[in-house]
Short mmCIF file of C-alpha atoms and ligand atoms in Angstrom, two decimals:
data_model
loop_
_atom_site.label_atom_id
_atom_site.label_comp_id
_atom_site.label_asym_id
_atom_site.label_seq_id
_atom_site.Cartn_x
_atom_site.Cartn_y
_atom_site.Cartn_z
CA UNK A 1 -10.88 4.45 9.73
CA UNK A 2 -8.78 5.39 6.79
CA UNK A 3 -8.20 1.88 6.08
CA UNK A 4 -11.73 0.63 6.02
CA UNK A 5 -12.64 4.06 3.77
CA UNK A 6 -10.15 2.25 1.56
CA UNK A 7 -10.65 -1.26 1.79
CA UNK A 8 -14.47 -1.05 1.61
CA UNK A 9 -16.27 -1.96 -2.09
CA UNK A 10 -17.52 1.33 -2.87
CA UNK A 11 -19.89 2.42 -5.25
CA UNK A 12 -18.94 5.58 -7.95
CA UNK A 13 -21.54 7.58 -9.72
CA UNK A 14 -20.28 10.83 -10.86
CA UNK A 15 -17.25 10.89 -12.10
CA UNK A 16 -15.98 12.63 -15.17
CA UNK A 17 -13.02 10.92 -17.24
CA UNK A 18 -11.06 14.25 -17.88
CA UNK A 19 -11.21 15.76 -14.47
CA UNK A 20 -9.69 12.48 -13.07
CA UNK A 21 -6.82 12.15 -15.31
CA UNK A 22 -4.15 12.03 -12.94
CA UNK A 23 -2.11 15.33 -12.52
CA UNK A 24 1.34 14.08 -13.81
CA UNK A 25 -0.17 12.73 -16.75
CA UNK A 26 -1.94 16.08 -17.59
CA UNK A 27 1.77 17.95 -16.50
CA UNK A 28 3.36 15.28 -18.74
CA UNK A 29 1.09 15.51 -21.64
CA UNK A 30 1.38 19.49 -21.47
CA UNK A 31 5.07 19.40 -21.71
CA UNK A 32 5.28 16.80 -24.66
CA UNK A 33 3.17 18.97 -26.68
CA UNK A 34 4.28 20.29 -30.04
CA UNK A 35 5.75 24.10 -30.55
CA UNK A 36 2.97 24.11 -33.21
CA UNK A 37 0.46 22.10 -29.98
CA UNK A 38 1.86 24.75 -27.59
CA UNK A 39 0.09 27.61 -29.23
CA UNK A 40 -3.07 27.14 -27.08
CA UNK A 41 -1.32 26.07 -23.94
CA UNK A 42 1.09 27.70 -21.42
CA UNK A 43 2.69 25.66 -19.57
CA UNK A 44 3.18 27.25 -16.59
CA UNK A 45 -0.36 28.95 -16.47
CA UNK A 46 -0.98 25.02 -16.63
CA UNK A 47 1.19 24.13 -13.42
CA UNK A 48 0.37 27.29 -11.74
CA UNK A 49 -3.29 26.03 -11.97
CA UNK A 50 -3.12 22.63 -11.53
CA UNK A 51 -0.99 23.22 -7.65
CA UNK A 52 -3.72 25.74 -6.94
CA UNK A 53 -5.14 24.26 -4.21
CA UNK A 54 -8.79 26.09 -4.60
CA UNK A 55 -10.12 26.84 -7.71
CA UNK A 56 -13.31 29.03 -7.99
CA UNK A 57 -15.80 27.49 -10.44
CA UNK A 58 -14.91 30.09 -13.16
CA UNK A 59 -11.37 28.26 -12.46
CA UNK A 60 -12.30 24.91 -12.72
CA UNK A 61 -14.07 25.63 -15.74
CA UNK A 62 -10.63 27.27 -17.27
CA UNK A 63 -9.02 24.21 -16.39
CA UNK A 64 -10.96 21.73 -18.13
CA UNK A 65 -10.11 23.54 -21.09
CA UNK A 66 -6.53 23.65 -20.61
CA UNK A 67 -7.30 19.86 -20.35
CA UNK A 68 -9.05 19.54 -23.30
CA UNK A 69 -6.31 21.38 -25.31
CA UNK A 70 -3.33 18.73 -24.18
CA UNK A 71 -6.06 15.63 -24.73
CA UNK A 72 -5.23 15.62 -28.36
CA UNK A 73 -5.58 12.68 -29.84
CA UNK A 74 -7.80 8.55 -29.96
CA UNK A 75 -4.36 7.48 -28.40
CA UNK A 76 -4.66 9.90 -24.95
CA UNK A 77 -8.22 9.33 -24.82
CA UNK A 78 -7.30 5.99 -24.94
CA UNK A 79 -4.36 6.04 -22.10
CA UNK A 80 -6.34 8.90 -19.74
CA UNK A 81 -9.25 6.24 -19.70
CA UNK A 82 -7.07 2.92 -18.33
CA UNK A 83 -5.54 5.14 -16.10
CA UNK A 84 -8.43 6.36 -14.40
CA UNK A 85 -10.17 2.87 -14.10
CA UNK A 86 -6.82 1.91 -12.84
CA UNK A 87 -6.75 4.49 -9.88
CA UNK A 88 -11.06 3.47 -9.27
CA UNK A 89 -10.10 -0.10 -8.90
CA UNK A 90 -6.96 0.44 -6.71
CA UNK A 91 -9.28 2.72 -4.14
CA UNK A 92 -11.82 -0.37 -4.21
CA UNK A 93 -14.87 0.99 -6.43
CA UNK A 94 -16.32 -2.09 -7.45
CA UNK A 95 -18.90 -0.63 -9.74
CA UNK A 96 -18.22 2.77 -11.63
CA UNK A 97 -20.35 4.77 -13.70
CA UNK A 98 -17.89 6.67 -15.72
CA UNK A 99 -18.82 9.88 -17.98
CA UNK A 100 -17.73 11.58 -20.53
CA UNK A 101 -18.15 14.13 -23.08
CA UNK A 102 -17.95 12.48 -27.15
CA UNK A 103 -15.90 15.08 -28.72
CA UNK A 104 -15.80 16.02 -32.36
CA UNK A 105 -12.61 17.61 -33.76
CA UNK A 106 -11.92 17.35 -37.62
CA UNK A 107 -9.02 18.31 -37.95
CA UNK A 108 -7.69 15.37 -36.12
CA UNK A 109 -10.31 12.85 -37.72
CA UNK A 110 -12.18 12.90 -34.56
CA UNK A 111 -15.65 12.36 -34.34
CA UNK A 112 -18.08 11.76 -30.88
CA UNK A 113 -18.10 8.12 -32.04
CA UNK A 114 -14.42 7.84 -32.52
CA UNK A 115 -13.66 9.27 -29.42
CA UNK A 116 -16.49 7.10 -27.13
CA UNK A 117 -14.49 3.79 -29.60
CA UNK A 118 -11.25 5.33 -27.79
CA UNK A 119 -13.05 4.84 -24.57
CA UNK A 120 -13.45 1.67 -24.86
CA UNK A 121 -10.40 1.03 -25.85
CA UNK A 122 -8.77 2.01 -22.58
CA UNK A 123 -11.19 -0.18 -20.55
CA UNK A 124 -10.17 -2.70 -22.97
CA UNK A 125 -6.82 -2.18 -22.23
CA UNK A 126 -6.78 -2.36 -18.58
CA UNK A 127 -4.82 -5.31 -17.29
CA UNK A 128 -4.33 -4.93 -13.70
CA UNK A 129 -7.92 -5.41 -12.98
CA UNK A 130 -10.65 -7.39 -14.30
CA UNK A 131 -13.16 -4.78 -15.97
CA UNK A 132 -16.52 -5.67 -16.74
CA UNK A 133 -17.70 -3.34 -19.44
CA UNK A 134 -20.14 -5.04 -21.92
CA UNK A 135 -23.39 -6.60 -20.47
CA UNK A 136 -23.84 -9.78 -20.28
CA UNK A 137 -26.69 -10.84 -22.21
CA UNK A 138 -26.72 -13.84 -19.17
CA UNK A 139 -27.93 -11.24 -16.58
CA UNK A 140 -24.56 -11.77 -14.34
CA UNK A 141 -21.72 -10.14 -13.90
CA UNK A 142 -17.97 -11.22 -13.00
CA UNK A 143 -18.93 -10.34 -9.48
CA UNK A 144 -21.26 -12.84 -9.62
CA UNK A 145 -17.90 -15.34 -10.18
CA UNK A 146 -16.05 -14.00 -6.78
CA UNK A 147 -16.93 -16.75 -4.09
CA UNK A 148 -17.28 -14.54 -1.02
CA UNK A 149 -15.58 -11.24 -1.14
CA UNK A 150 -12.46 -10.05 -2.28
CA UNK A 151 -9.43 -10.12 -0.17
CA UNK A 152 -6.16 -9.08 -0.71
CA UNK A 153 -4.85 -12.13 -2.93
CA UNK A 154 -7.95 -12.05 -5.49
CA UNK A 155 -7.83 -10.64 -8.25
CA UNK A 156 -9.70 -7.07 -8.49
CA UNK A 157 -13.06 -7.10 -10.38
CA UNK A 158 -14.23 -3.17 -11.52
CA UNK A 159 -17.68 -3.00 -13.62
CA UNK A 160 -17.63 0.11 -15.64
CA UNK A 161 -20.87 1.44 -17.24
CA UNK A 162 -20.75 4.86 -19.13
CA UNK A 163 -23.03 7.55 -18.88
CA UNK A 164 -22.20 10.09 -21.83
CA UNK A 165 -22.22 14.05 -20.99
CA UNK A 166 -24.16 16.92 -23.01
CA UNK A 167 -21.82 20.29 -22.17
CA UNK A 168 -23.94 23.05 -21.89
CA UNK A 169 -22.23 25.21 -24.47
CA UNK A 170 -23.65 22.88 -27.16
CA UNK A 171 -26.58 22.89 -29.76
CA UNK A 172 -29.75 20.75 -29.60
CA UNK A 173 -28.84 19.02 -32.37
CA UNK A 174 -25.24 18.45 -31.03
CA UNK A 175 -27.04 17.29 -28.05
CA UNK A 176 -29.78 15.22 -30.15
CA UNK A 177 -26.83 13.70 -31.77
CA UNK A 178 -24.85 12.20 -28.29
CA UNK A 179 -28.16 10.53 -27.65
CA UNK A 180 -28.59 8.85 -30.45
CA UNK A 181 -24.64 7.77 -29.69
CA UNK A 182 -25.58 6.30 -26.59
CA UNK A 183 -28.22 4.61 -27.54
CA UNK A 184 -26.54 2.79 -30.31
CA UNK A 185 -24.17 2.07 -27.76
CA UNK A 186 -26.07 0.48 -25.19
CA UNK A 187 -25.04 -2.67 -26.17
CA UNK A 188 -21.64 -1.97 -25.33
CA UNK A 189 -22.36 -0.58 -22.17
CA UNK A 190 -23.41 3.06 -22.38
CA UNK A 191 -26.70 3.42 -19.74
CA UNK A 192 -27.51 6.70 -19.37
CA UNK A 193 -27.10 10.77 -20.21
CA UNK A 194 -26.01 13.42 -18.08
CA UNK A 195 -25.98 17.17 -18.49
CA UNK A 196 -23.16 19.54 -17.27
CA UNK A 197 -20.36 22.10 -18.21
CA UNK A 198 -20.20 25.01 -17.08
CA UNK A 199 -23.73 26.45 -15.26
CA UNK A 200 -23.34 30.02 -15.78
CA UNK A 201 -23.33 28.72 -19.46
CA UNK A 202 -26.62 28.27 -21.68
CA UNK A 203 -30.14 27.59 -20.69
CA UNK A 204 -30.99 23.79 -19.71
CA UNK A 205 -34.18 23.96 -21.71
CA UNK A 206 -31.88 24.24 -24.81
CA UNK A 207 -31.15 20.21 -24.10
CA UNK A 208 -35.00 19.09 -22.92
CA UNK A 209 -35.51 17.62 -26.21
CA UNK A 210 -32.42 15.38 -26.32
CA UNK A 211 -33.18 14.61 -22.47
CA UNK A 212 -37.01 13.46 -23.35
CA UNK A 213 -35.96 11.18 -25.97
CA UNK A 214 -33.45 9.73 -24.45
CA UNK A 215 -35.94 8.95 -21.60
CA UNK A 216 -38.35 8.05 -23.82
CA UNK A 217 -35.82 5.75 -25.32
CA UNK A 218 -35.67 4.21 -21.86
CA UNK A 219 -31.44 5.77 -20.99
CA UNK A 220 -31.36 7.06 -17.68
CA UNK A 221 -30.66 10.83 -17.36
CA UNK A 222 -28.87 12.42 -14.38
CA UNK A 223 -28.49 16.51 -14.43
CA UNK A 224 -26.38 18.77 -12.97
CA UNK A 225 -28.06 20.40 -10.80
CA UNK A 226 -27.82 23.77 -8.46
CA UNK A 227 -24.32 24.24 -9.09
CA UNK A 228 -25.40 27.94 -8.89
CA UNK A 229 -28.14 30.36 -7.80
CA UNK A 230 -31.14 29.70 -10.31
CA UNK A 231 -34.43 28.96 -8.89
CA UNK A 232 -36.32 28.46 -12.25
CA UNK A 233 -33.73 26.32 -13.46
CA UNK A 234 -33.70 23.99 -10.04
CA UNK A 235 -37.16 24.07 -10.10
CA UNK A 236 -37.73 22.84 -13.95
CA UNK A 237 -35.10 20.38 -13.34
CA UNK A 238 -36.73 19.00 -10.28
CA UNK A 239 -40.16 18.74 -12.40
CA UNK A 240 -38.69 16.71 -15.15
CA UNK A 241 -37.94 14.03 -12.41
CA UNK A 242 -34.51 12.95 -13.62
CA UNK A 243 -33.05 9.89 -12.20
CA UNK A 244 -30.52 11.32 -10.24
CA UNK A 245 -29.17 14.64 -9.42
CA UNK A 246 -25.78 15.97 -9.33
CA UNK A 247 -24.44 18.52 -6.41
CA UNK A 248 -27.64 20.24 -4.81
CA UNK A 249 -26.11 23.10 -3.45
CA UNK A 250 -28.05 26.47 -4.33
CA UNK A 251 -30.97 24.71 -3.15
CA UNK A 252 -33.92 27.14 -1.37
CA UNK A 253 -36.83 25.97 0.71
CA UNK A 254 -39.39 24.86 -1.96
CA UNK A 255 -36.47 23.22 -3.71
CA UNK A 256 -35.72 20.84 -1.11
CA UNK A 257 -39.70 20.09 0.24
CA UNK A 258 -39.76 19.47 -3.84
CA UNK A 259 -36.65 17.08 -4.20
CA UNK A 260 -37.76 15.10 -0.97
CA UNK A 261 -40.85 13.99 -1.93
CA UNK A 262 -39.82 13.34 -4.94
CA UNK A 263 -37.10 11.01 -3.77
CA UNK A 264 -34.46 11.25 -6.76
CA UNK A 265 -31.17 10.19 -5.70
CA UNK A 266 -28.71 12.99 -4.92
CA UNK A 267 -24.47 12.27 -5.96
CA UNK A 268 -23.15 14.20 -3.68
CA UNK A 269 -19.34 15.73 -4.12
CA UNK A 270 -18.49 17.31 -0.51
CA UNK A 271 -14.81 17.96 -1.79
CA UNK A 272 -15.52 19.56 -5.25
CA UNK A 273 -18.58 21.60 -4.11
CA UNK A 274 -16.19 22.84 -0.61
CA UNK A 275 -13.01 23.66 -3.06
CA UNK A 276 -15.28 25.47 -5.76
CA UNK A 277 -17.03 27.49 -2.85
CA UNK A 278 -20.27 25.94 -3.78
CA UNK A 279 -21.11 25.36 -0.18
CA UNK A 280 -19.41 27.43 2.35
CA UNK A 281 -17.70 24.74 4.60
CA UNK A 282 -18.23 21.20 5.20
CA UNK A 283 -20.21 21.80 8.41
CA UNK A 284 -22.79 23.40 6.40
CA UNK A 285 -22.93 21.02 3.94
CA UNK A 286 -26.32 19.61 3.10
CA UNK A 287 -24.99 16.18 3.19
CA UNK A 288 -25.79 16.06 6.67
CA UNK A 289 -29.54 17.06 6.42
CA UNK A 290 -30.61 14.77 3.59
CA UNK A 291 -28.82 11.88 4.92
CA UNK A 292 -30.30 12.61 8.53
CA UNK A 293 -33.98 12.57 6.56
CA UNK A 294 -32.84 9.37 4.89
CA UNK A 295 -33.22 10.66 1.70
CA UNK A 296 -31.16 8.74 -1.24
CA UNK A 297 -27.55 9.80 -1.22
CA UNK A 298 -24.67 8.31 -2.88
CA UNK A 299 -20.75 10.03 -1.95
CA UNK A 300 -18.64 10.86 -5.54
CA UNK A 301 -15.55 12.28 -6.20
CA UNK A 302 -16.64 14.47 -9.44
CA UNK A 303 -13.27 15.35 -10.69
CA UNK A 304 -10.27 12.98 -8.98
CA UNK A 305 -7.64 14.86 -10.54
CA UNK A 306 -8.85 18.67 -11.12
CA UNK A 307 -9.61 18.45 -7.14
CA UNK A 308 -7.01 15.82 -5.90
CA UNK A 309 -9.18 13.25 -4.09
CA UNK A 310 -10.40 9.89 -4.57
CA UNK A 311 -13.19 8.40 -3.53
CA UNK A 312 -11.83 6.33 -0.18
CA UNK A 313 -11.02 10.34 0.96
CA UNK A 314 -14.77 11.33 0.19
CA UNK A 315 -15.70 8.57 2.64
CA UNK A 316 -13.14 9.32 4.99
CA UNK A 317 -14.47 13.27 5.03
CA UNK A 318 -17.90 12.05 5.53
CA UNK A 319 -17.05 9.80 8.40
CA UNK A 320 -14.94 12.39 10.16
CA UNK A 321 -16.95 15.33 9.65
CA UNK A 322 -20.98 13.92 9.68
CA UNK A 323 -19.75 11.29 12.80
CA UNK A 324 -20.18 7.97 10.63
CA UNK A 325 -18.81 4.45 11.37
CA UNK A 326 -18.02 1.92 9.45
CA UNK A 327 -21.38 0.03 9.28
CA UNK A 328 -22.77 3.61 8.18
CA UNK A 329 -20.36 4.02 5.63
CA UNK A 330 -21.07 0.49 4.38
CA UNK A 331 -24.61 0.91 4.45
CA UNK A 332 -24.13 4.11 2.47
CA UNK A 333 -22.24 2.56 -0.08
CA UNK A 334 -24.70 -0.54 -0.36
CA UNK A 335 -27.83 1.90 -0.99
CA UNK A 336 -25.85 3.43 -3.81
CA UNK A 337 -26.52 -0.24 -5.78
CA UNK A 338 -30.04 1.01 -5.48
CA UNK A 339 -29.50 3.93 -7.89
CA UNK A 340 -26.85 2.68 -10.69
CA UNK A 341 -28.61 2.73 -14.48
CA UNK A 342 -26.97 -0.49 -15.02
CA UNK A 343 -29.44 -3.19 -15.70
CA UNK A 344 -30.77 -5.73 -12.97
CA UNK A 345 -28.54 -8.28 -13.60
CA UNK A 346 -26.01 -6.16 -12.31
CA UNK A 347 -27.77 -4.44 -9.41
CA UNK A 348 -28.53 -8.59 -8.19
CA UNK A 349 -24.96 -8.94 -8.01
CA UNK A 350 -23.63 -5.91 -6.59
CA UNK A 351 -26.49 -6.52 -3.60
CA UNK A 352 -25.17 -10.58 -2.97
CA UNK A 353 -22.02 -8.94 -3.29
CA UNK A 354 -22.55 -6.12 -0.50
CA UNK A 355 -24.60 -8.59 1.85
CA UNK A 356 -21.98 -10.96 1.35
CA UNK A 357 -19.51 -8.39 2.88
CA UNK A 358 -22.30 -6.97 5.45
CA UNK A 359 -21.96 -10.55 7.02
CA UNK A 360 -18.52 -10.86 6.88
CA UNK A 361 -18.19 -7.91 8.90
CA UNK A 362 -21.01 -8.84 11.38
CA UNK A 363 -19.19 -11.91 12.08
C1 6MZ B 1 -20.27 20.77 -14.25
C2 6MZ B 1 -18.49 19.46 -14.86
C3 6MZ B 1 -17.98 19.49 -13.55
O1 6MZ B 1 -16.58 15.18 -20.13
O2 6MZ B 1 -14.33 15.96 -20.91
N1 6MZ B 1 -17.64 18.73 -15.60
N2 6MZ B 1 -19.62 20.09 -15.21
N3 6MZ B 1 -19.83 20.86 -12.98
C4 6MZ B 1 -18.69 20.25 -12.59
N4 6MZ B 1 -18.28 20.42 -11.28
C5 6MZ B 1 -17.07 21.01 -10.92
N5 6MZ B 1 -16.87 18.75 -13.50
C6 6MZ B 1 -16.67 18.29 -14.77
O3 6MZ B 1 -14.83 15.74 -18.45
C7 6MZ B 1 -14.69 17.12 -18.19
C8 6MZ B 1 -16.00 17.83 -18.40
O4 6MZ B 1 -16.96 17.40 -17.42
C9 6MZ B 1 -17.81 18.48 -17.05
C10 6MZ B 1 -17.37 19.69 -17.85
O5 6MZ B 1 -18.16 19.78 -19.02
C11 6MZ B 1 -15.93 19.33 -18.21
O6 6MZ B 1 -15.48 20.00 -19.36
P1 6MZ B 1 -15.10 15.13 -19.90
O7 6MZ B 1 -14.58 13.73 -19.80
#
């Protein structure tokens, strides 16, 4: 089973680039930081946190600053990036939409565009893997160039689309300003907006007017989503019908009679919501419900690093605890091609791609 959680194509929708940086990069970056650098960081506050094995959200939330005081500089932006696609590719994710926060910081000549150029410089750089990044104004993809599916001796193929992040301790104009970003990036493969940071932070409505032009602008939007107790929130999220939905977890009655008929797709992160307490234990999770009612699901890892999984493990933890085989966690994968924000060039190819595999295995 662990094998074929591995060794299946798999599908990654919520994943943010500076909660997967891997751990001994963040350890290594902390300790090669300046004595002038090292004022905002302690390093052993930074590996007492980082071998805590659960973090509350509050936690979590620390962390991500601790990471954002080591990631510097264009160059680590850069370097964290390739890394990450890297460790997606290696665990089999054939098509990952990757997001990030653009980050302005002038005293290091940093601005959101800079550090979304650094981005793409590390998926530039990646040379292990094939990446496809930029669309293709011919409608195909490189998957569309693999004859029947990969196996062991071909060479890996990883499309990467980015989704860029508003943090909810921002402005609406900061937030106005990362949309107009993205959409002057679309061309180099930026497809949607998502909203997150920390939930106990701000009120969503602060954002609506950056999230209704960039729909009107026709970019995807994704939320988080019920990461807490807030019923108003959940419910004025659920009413601006985003695309997707991250996490579901403080979900009451109306809530979920609300997000069924409604069908938006849910990215589900069964280790990051157990580990942050969000949901009390896997056998609770709602997982289990909304994929029993069928209703669209896709499995992501969130944060590889901050919570030390990858996405073969997700799958693995879904088989083993919601009874799933291996056609099921194919079939759960496939649907996910069903809800990227790529274009439908790309969608085409991921589905011959996936049936192409579907009939290998029938065989
Ligand atoms: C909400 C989260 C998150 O953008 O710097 N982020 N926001 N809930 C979560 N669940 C635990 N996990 C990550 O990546 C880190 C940022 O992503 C958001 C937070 O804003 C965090 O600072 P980037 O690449």
């Amino acid at each position: 089973m662990e094998e074929w959680c591995v060794s299946m194509p798999k599908i990654e929708l919520h994943a943010h680039l500076n909660g997967s940086i891997r751990l001994t990069t963040l350890l290594e970056l902390a300790k090669a930081l300046t004595e002038n650098q090292k004022g905002a960081v302690n390093i052993s506050q930074v590996e007492h946190v980082i071998m805590k094995h659960d973090l509350s959200l509050t936690e979590v939330f620390q962390l991500f600053d601790l990471i954002h005081n080591v990631i510097t500089d264009h160059n680590t932006v850069t370097r964290i990036t390739k890394e990450v696609i890297e460790d997606f590719a290696s665990d089999n994710v054939v098509y990952l939409e990757l997001r990030t926060t653009p980050k302005r910081n002038d005293s290091i000549g940093m601005s959101k565009r800079s550090y979304v150029d650094a981005v793409m410089e590390g998926l530039r750089s990646v040379s292990s893997v094939d990446v496809d990044f930029i669309p293709n104004t011919q409608d195909s993809t490189s998957l569309s160039n693999l004859p029947i599916i990969t196996n062991e001796n071909s060479r890996k193929i990883i499309i990467v689309r980015l989704i860029l992040s508003i943090d909810r301790r921002e402005t609406t104009e900061a937030a106005m300003e990362t949309v107009k970003l993205a959409l002057e990036m679309r061309h180099l493969g930026v497809v949607g907006i998502d909203l997150s940071g920390n939930p106990k932070t701000g009120e969503w409505t602060t954002y609506l007017p950056a999230l209704k032009f960039a729909r009107e602008q026709g970019l995807s939007v994704t939320l988080h989503c019920g990461e807490i107790r807030n019923s108003k929130e959940i419910k004025n999220m659920l009413e601006f019908h985003p695309q997707r939905i991250g996490h579901a977890c403080f979900f009451e009655d109306e809530h979920w009679i609300k997000l069924k008929s409604s069908k938006i797709p849910v990215e589900i992160c069964l280790t990051s919501n157990i580990r942050t307490f969000s949901v009390a234990s896997i056998e609770v999770h709602h997982f289990a419900c909304l994929y029993k009612a069928k209703h669209p699901l896709v499995l992501c890892t969130d944060d590889t690093g901050v919570f030390s999984t990858r996405l073969s493990k997700e799958y693995k933890l879904a088989a083993n605890s919601f009874g799933l085989g291996r056609w099921e966690m194919l079939e759960l994968s496939r649907n996910a091609v069903e809800y990227i924000f790529a274009d439908n060039g790309v969608k085409n190819d991921l589905r011959i791609f996936f049936n192409s595999v579907a009939n290998n295995m029938e065989v």
